[in-house]
Short mmCIF file of N, CA and C in Angstrom, two decimals:
data_model
loop_
_atom_site.label_atom_id
_atom_site.label_comp_id
_atom_site.label_asym_id
_atom_site.label_seq_id
_atom_site.Cartn_x
_atom_site.Cartn_y
_atom_site.Cartn_z
N MET A 1 -16.25 5.68 -13.30
CA MET A 1 -15.38 4.91 -12.42
C MET A 1 -14.14 4.41 -13.14
N GLU A 2 -13.02 4.69 -12.66
CA GLU A 2 -11.72 4.30 -13.36
C GLU A 2 -11.33 2.92 -12.84
N THR A 3 -10.76 2.16 -13.83
CA THR A 3 -10.22 0.91 -13.52
C THR A 3 -8.80 0.84 -14.00
N LYS A 4 -7.94 0.37 -13.15
CA LYS A 4 -6.47 0.28 -13.54
C LYS A 4 -5.81 -1.02 -12.93
N SER A 5 -4.96 -1.61 -13.69
CA SER A 5 -4.34 -2.83 -13.22
C SER A 5 -3.15 -2.40 -12.42
N LEU A 6 -3.03 -2.84 -11.16
CA LEU A 6 -1.82 -2.64 -10.39
C LEU A 6 -1.20 -3.93 -10.06
N LYS A 7 -1.68 -5.07 -10.67
CA LYS A 7 -1.13 -6.32 -10.31
C LYS A 7 0.31 -6.43 -10.86
N GLY A 8 1.15 -7.13 -10.04
CA GLY A 8 2.52 -7.25 -10.49
C GLY A 8 3.45 -6.92 -9.34
N THR A 9 4.67 -6.64 -9.66
CA THR A 9 5.71 -6.39 -8.66
C THR A 9 6.05 -4.88 -8.68
N TRP A 10 6.04 -4.26 -7.54
CA TRP A 10 6.37 -2.85 -7.37
C TRP A 10 7.46 -2.67 -6.36
N GLU A 11 8.19 -1.60 -6.52
CA GLU A 11 9.37 -1.36 -5.63
C GLU A 11 9.09 0.03 -4.95
N ILE A 12 9.33 0.10 -3.64
CA ILE A 12 9.20 1.42 -2.94
C ILE A 12 10.41 2.21 -3.32
N VAL A 13 10.23 3.41 -3.85
CA VAL A 13 11.29 4.36 -4.18
C VAL A 13 11.44 5.45 -3.20
N SER A 14 10.36 5.76 -2.49
CA SER A 14 10.54 6.74 -1.38
C SER A 14 9.41 6.71 -0.42
N VAL A 15 9.69 7.04 0.82
CA VAL A 15 8.63 7.18 1.87
C VAL A 15 8.79 8.44 2.59
N ILE A 16 7.62 9.20 2.73
CA ILE A 16 7.75 10.45 3.44
C ILE A 16 6.71 10.48 4.52
N ASP A 17 6.94 11.36 5.52
CA ASP A 17 5.93 11.55 6.59
C ASP A 17 5.23 12.89 6.21
N VAL A 18 4.04 12.82 5.93
CA VAL A 18 3.31 13.99 5.44
C VAL A 18 2.75 14.84 6.54
N ASP A 19 2.92 14.47 7.80
CA ASP A 19 2.41 15.14 8.92
C ASP A 19 3.40 16.06 9.69
N LYS A 20 4.69 16.05 9.17
CA LYS A 20 5.68 16.87 9.81
C LYS A 20 5.22 18.41 9.75
N GLN A 21 5.36 19.07 10.89
CA GLN A 21 4.93 20.47 10.86
C GLN A 21 5.87 21.34 10.17
N ASP A 22 7.17 20.96 10.05
CA ASP A 22 8.09 21.75 9.34
C ASP A 22 8.20 21.35 7.83
N GLY A 23 7.23 20.70 7.33
CA GLY A 23 7.17 20.29 5.89
C GLY A 23 7.44 18.87 5.76
N VAL A 24 7.40 18.40 4.48
CA VAL A 24 7.56 17.00 4.19
C VAL A 24 9.11 16.63 4.24
N LYS A 25 9.39 15.64 5.09
CA LYS A 25 10.76 15.18 5.20
C LYS A 25 10.83 13.67 4.91
N ASN A 26 11.97 13.27 4.43
CA ASN A 26 12.23 11.85 4.23
C ASN A 26 12.18 11.16 5.43
N VAL A 27 11.50 9.98 5.57
CA VAL A 27 11.45 9.23 6.78
C VAL A 27 12.65 8.24 6.67
N PRO A 28 13.59 8.29 7.65
CA PRO A 28 14.68 7.30 7.58
C PRO A 28 14.23 5.92 7.76
N ARG A 29 14.64 5.01 6.95
CA ARG A 29 14.26 3.60 7.01
C ARG A 29 15.61 2.77 6.89
N ARG A 30 15.61 1.62 7.52
CA ARG A 30 16.86 0.79 7.44
C ARG A 30 16.75 -0.04 6.14
N GLY A 31 17.88 -0.13 5.47
CA GLY A 31 17.99 -1.04 4.38
C GLY A 31 17.12 -0.81 3.16
N ASP A 32 17.07 -1.78 2.35
CA ASP A 32 16.31 -1.71 1.09
C ASP A 32 14.86 -2.15 1.40
N PHE A 33 13.98 -1.50 0.77
CA PHE A 33 12.58 -1.95 0.95
C PHE A 33 12.27 -3.20 0.21
N GLY A 34 13.10 -3.54 -0.80
CA GLY A 34 12.83 -4.69 -1.58
C GLY A 34 11.68 -4.48 -2.52
N LYS A 35 11.06 -5.61 -2.92
CA LYS A 35 9.92 -5.46 -3.82
C LYS A 35 8.58 -5.81 -3.12
N ILE A 36 7.57 -5.22 -3.55
CA ILE A 36 6.28 -5.43 -2.95
C ILE A 36 5.47 -6.16 -3.98
N LYS A 37 4.90 -7.35 -3.61
CA LYS A 37 4.02 -8.07 -4.49
C LYS A 37 2.55 -7.58 -4.23
N ILE A 38 1.85 -7.22 -5.26
CA ILE A 38 0.50 -6.80 -5.05
C ILE A 38 -0.40 -7.88 -5.70
N TYR A 39 -1.22 -8.47 -4.96
CA TYR A 39 -2.09 -9.49 -5.49
C TYR A 39 -3.51 -8.99 -5.30
N PHE A 40 -4.43 -9.53 -6.13
CA PHE A 40 -5.77 -9.03 -6.15
C PHE A 40 -6.76 -10.05 -5.62
N HIS A 41 -7.73 -9.56 -4.87
CA HIS A 41 -8.78 -10.41 -4.33
C HIS A 41 -9.58 -11.03 -5.48
N THR A 42 -9.94 -10.27 -6.46
CA THR A 42 -10.65 -10.77 -7.61
C THR A 42 -10.05 -10.11 -8.88
N GLY A 43 -9.68 -10.85 -9.89
CA GLY A 43 -9.33 -10.31 -11.20
C GLY A 43 -7.94 -9.56 -11.20
N ASP A 44 -7.66 -9.00 -12.30
CA ASP A 44 -6.37 -8.31 -12.47
C ASP A 44 -6.55 -6.73 -12.35
N THR A 45 -7.79 -6.32 -12.21
CA THR A 45 -7.89 -4.86 -12.13
C THR A 45 -8.70 -4.51 -10.83
N TYR A 46 -8.62 -3.28 -10.51
CA TYR A 46 -9.35 -2.82 -9.33
C TYR A 46 -10.07 -1.54 -9.65
N SER A 47 -11.30 -1.44 -9.33
CA SER A 47 -12.09 -0.20 -9.59
C SER A 47 -12.02 0.68 -8.39
N PHE A 48 -11.60 1.95 -8.63
CA PHE A 48 -11.47 2.87 -7.49
C PHE A 48 -12.75 3.62 -7.30
N LYS A 49 -13.66 3.03 -6.46
CA LYS A 49 -14.98 3.59 -6.26
C LYS A 49 -15.05 4.65 -5.23
N ASP A 50 -14.33 4.40 -4.14
CA ASP A 50 -14.41 5.21 -2.95
C ASP A 50 -13.32 6.20 -2.85
N LYS A 51 -13.39 7.21 -3.71
CA LYS A 51 -12.28 8.26 -3.66
C LYS A 51 -10.91 7.68 -3.76
N ASN A 52 -10.76 6.66 -4.56
CA ASN A 52 -9.40 6.08 -4.78
C ASN A 52 -8.88 5.46 -3.47
N VAL A 53 -9.74 4.94 -2.66
CA VAL A 53 -9.26 4.24 -1.41
C VAL A 53 -9.07 2.81 -1.65
N LEU A 54 -7.91 2.29 -1.25
CA LEU A 54 -7.62 0.82 -1.29
C LEU A 54 -7.95 0.27 0.05
N TRP A 55 -8.66 -0.83 0.20
CA TRP A 55 -8.78 -1.59 1.38
C TRP A 55 -7.87 -2.82 1.30
N VAL A 56 -6.91 -2.93 2.13
CA VAL A 56 -5.81 -3.85 1.89
C VAL A 56 -5.78 -4.84 3.12
N GLU A 57 -5.62 -6.19 2.71
CA GLU A 57 -5.35 -7.21 3.73
C GLU A 57 -3.90 -7.65 3.48
N ARG A 58 -3.18 -7.83 4.58
CA ARG A 58 -1.80 -8.26 4.45
C ARG A 58 -1.64 -9.71 4.84
N ALA A 59 -0.89 -10.48 3.99
CA ALA A 59 -0.66 -11.90 4.34
C ALA A 59 0.71 -12.06 4.92
N THR A 60 0.86 -12.08 6.24
CA THR A 60 2.13 -12.28 6.91
C THR A 60 1.90 -13.03 8.19
N SER A 61 3.03 -13.37 8.83
CA SER A 61 2.89 -14.19 10.00
C SER A 61 2.45 -13.44 11.23
N ASN A 62 2.67 -12.14 11.39
CA ASN A 62 2.39 -11.42 12.58
C ASN A 62 0.96 -10.78 12.51
N TRP A 63 0.09 -11.29 11.69
CA TRP A 63 -1.32 -10.88 11.73
C TRP A 63 -1.86 -11.14 13.11
N PRO A 64 -2.73 -10.30 13.68
CA PRO A 64 -3.57 -9.30 13.00
C PRO A 64 -3.09 -7.88 13.24
N ARG A 65 -1.76 -7.71 13.38
CA ARG A 65 -1.22 -6.34 13.55
C ARG A 65 -0.68 -5.85 12.22
N PRO A 66 -1.59 -5.37 11.32
CA PRO A 66 -1.04 -4.97 10.00
C PRO A 66 -0.18 -3.78 10.05
N ASN A 67 0.88 -3.80 9.33
CA ASN A 67 1.73 -2.70 9.28
C ASN A 67 2.33 -2.68 7.81
N PHE A 68 1.99 -1.73 6.99
CA PHE A 68 2.36 -1.76 5.63
C PHE A 68 3.89 -1.78 5.49
N TRP A 69 4.63 -1.20 6.41
CA TRP A 69 6.07 -1.01 6.15
C TRP A 69 6.93 -2.24 6.65
N ASP A 70 6.29 -3.25 7.17
CA ASP A 70 7.02 -4.43 7.62
C ASP A 70 7.22 -5.28 6.34
N ILE A 71 8.46 -5.80 6.19
CA ILE A 71 8.70 -6.62 4.98
C ILE A 71 9.42 -7.98 5.52
N ASN A 72 9.02 -9.00 4.94
CA ASN A 72 9.46 -10.34 5.42
C ASN A 72 10.96 -10.55 4.94
N GLU A 73 11.45 -11.78 5.35
CA GLU A 73 12.84 -12.14 5.15
C GLU A 73 13.16 -12.17 3.61
N ASP A 74 12.16 -12.48 2.89
CA ASP A 74 12.33 -12.51 1.37
C ASP A 74 12.29 -11.21 0.69
N GLN A 75 12.19 -10.14 1.48
CA GLN A 75 12.11 -8.78 0.98
C GLN A 75 10.87 -8.63 0.12
N GLU A 76 9.80 -9.29 0.48
CA GLU A 76 8.57 -9.14 -0.28
C GLU A 76 7.37 -8.90 0.73
N LEU A 77 6.40 -8.23 0.31
CA LEU A 77 5.23 -8.04 1.17
C LEU A 77 4.02 -8.33 0.17
N GLN A 78 3.08 -9.19 0.67
CA GLN A 78 1.92 -9.53 -0.21
C GLN A 78 0.82 -8.71 0.36
N LEU A 79 0.21 -7.99 -0.55
CA LEU A 79 -1.00 -7.20 -0.17
C LEU A 79 -2.13 -7.68 -1.07
N PHE A 80 -3.32 -7.76 -0.44
CA PHE A 80 -4.46 -8.25 -1.05
C PHE A 80 -5.59 -7.18 -1.03
N LEU A 81 -5.92 -6.71 -2.19
CA LEU A 81 -7.12 -5.73 -2.21
C LEU A 81 -8.41 -6.44 -1.91
N ARG A 82 -9.20 -5.85 -1.04
CA ARG A 82 -10.42 -6.49 -0.62
C ARG A 82 -11.66 -5.51 -0.81
N ASP A 83 -12.77 -6.08 -1.05
CA ASP A 83 -14.07 -5.34 -1.07
C ASP A 83 -14.49 -5.17 0.32
N PRO A 84 -14.62 -3.90 0.82
CA PRO A 84 -15.03 -3.71 2.18
C PRO A 84 -16.41 -4.23 2.50
N ASN A 85 -17.25 -4.42 1.45
CA ASN A 85 -18.61 -4.96 1.65
C ASN A 85 -18.57 -6.42 2.05
N GLU A 86 -17.43 -7.08 1.79
CA GLU A 86 -17.32 -8.57 2.11
C GLU A 86 -16.70 -8.79 3.44
N ILE A 87 -16.21 -7.71 4.19
CA ILE A 87 -15.50 -7.90 5.42
C ILE A 87 -16.40 -7.48 6.60
N GLU A 88 -16.47 -8.30 7.56
CA GLU A 88 -17.32 -7.97 8.76
C GLU A 88 -16.61 -6.97 9.66
N ASP A 89 -15.30 -7.09 9.88
CA ASP A 89 -14.62 -6.20 10.76
C ASP A 89 -13.53 -5.40 9.90
N LEU A 90 -13.90 -4.19 9.56
CA LEU A 90 -12.99 -3.39 8.79
C LEU A 90 -11.68 -3.04 9.44
N GLY A 91 -11.77 -3.22 10.81
CA GLY A 91 -10.46 -3.06 11.54
C GLY A 91 -9.36 -4.03 11.16
N GLU A 92 -9.78 -5.05 10.52
CA GLU A 92 -8.75 -6.06 10.02
C GLU A 92 -8.03 -5.62 8.77
N LEU A 93 -8.50 -4.59 8.19
CA LEU A 93 -7.85 -4.12 6.94
C LEU A 93 -7.10 -2.80 7.11
N VAL A 94 -6.12 -2.59 6.24
CA VAL A 94 -5.33 -1.34 6.23
C VAL A 94 -5.98 -0.55 5.07
N LYS A 95 -6.17 0.77 5.36
CA LYS A 95 -6.73 1.59 4.34
C LYS A 95 -5.69 2.52 3.70
N PHE A 96 -5.67 2.63 2.40
CA PHE A 96 -4.74 3.59 1.74
C PHE A 96 -5.39 4.43 0.74
N GLN A 97 -5.02 5.63 0.61
CA GLN A 97 -5.51 6.61 -0.34
C GLN A 97 -4.55 6.62 -1.52
N ILE A 98 -5.01 6.42 -2.75
CA ILE A 98 -4.13 6.56 -3.87
C ILE A 98 -4.04 8.07 -4.18
N VAL A 99 -2.89 8.62 -4.12
CA VAL A 99 -2.71 10.03 -4.29
C VAL A 99 -2.49 10.28 -5.80
N ASP A 100 -1.74 9.44 -6.46
CA ASP A 100 -1.46 9.63 -7.93
C ASP A 100 -1.12 8.27 -8.44
N TRP A 101 -1.41 8.01 -9.75
CA TRP A 101 -1.10 6.68 -10.31
C TRP A 101 -1.10 6.73 -11.80
N ASP A 102 -0.32 5.89 -12.44
CA ASP A 102 -0.33 5.62 -13.90
C ASP A 102 0.14 4.24 -14.08
N ASP A 103 0.51 3.82 -15.28
CA ASP A 103 0.91 2.43 -15.53
C ASP A 103 2.26 2.07 -14.94
N GLU A 104 3.14 3.03 -14.65
CA GLU A 104 4.45 2.79 -14.22
C GLU A 104 4.78 3.09 -12.76
N LYS A 105 3.96 3.94 -12.17
CA LYS A 105 4.21 4.30 -10.77
C LYS A 105 2.89 4.69 -10.09
N PHE A 106 2.84 4.55 -8.76
CA PHE A 106 1.70 5.12 -8.10
C PHE A 106 2.15 5.53 -6.67
N ILE A 107 1.36 6.41 -6.09
CA ILE A 107 1.67 6.99 -4.82
C ILE A 107 0.55 6.65 -3.95
N ILE A 108 0.81 6.03 -2.77
CA ILE A 108 -0.27 5.69 -1.81
C ILE A 108 0.08 6.32 -0.47
N GLN A 109 -0.99 6.57 0.27
CA GLN A 109 -0.82 7.19 1.57
C GLN A 109 -1.70 6.44 2.58
N SER A 110 -1.08 6.08 3.71
CA SER A 110 -1.85 5.30 4.70
C SER A 110 -2.91 6.22 5.34
N ILE A 111 -4.02 5.68 5.69
CA ILE A 111 -5.11 6.42 6.34
C ILE A 111 -5.38 5.70 7.61
N SER A 112 -5.25 6.43 8.74
CA SER A 112 -5.43 5.81 10.04
C SER A 112 -5.90 6.96 11.02
N ASP A 113 -6.81 6.59 11.87
CA ASP A 113 -7.23 7.57 12.91
C ASP A 113 -6.37 7.42 14.12
N THR A 114 -5.57 6.37 14.28
CA THR A 114 -4.85 6.15 15.48
C THR A 114 -3.43 6.49 15.36
N ARG A 115 -2.83 6.44 14.20
CA ARG A 115 -1.33 6.72 14.05
C ARG A 115 -1.02 8.11 14.03
N VAL A 116 0.12 8.51 14.59
CA VAL A 116 0.58 9.84 14.55
C VAL A 116 1.20 10.15 13.18
N GLU A 117 2.03 9.24 12.77
CA GLU A 117 2.65 9.42 11.45
C GLU A 117 1.74 9.09 10.35
N ASN A 118 1.77 9.84 9.30
CA ASN A 118 0.99 9.55 8.07
C ASN A 118 1.97 9.37 6.93
N ALA A 119 2.24 8.11 6.65
CA ALA A 119 3.29 7.80 5.67
C ALA A 119 2.71 7.75 4.25
N GLN A 120 3.50 8.26 3.37
CA GLN A 120 3.13 8.27 1.94
C GLN A 120 4.31 7.58 1.15
N ALA A 121 3.98 6.58 0.34
CA ALA A 121 5.00 5.86 -0.46
C ALA A 121 4.85 6.08 -1.91
N THR A 122 5.96 6.28 -2.62
CA THR A 122 5.85 6.18 -4.08
C THR A 122 6.47 4.88 -4.53
N LEU A 123 5.71 4.13 -5.36
CA LEU A 123 6.19 2.86 -5.88
C LEU A 123 6.29 2.93 -7.37
N LYS A 124 7.26 2.13 -7.90
CA LYS A 124 7.37 2.03 -9.37
C LYS A 124 7.28 0.60 -9.75
N ARG A 125 6.83 0.34 -11.00
CA ARG A 125 6.65 -1.03 -11.52
C ARG A 125 7.98 -1.66 -11.83
N VAL A 126 8.13 -2.92 -11.44
CA VAL A 126 9.40 -3.68 -11.72
C VAL A 126 9.11 -4.72 -12.70
N ASN A 127 9.96 -4.89 -13.67
CA ASN A 127 9.84 -5.96 -14.67
C ASN A 127 10.03 -7.32 -14.03
N ASP A 128 9.03 -8.21 -14.22
CA ASP A 128 9.08 -9.52 -13.51
C ASP A 128 9.72 -10.67 -14.28
N ASN A 129 10.58 -10.34 -15.24
CA ASN A 129 11.23 -11.37 -16.06
C ASN A 129 12.13 -12.24 -15.29
#
């Protein structure tokens, strides 16, 4: 089982729709994505046990409708990794597949049975000085 620290500030560098029939195209988005704050439910590291799937809870005002791509006025989004064994209703969480990752960048893809679009985001680590 691999363990990697993703805690810190990350910036979205690209978002693509992986379900387009004519191949992968950039998904047009308005403005800057800003920075994404990733916080952990426990500790500084996360063990990828379930095929590198992240179970994420989002802390924002328009809960319970989680949408990874919504960003608040401060251009930040707080994501909390959760243990699915501790959650009664898994529908309250957003599920992401980690496609690729290292210390400086990682690629995540949303997993949903109800959405038509399947978005994949590449994020890079930002220095928090």
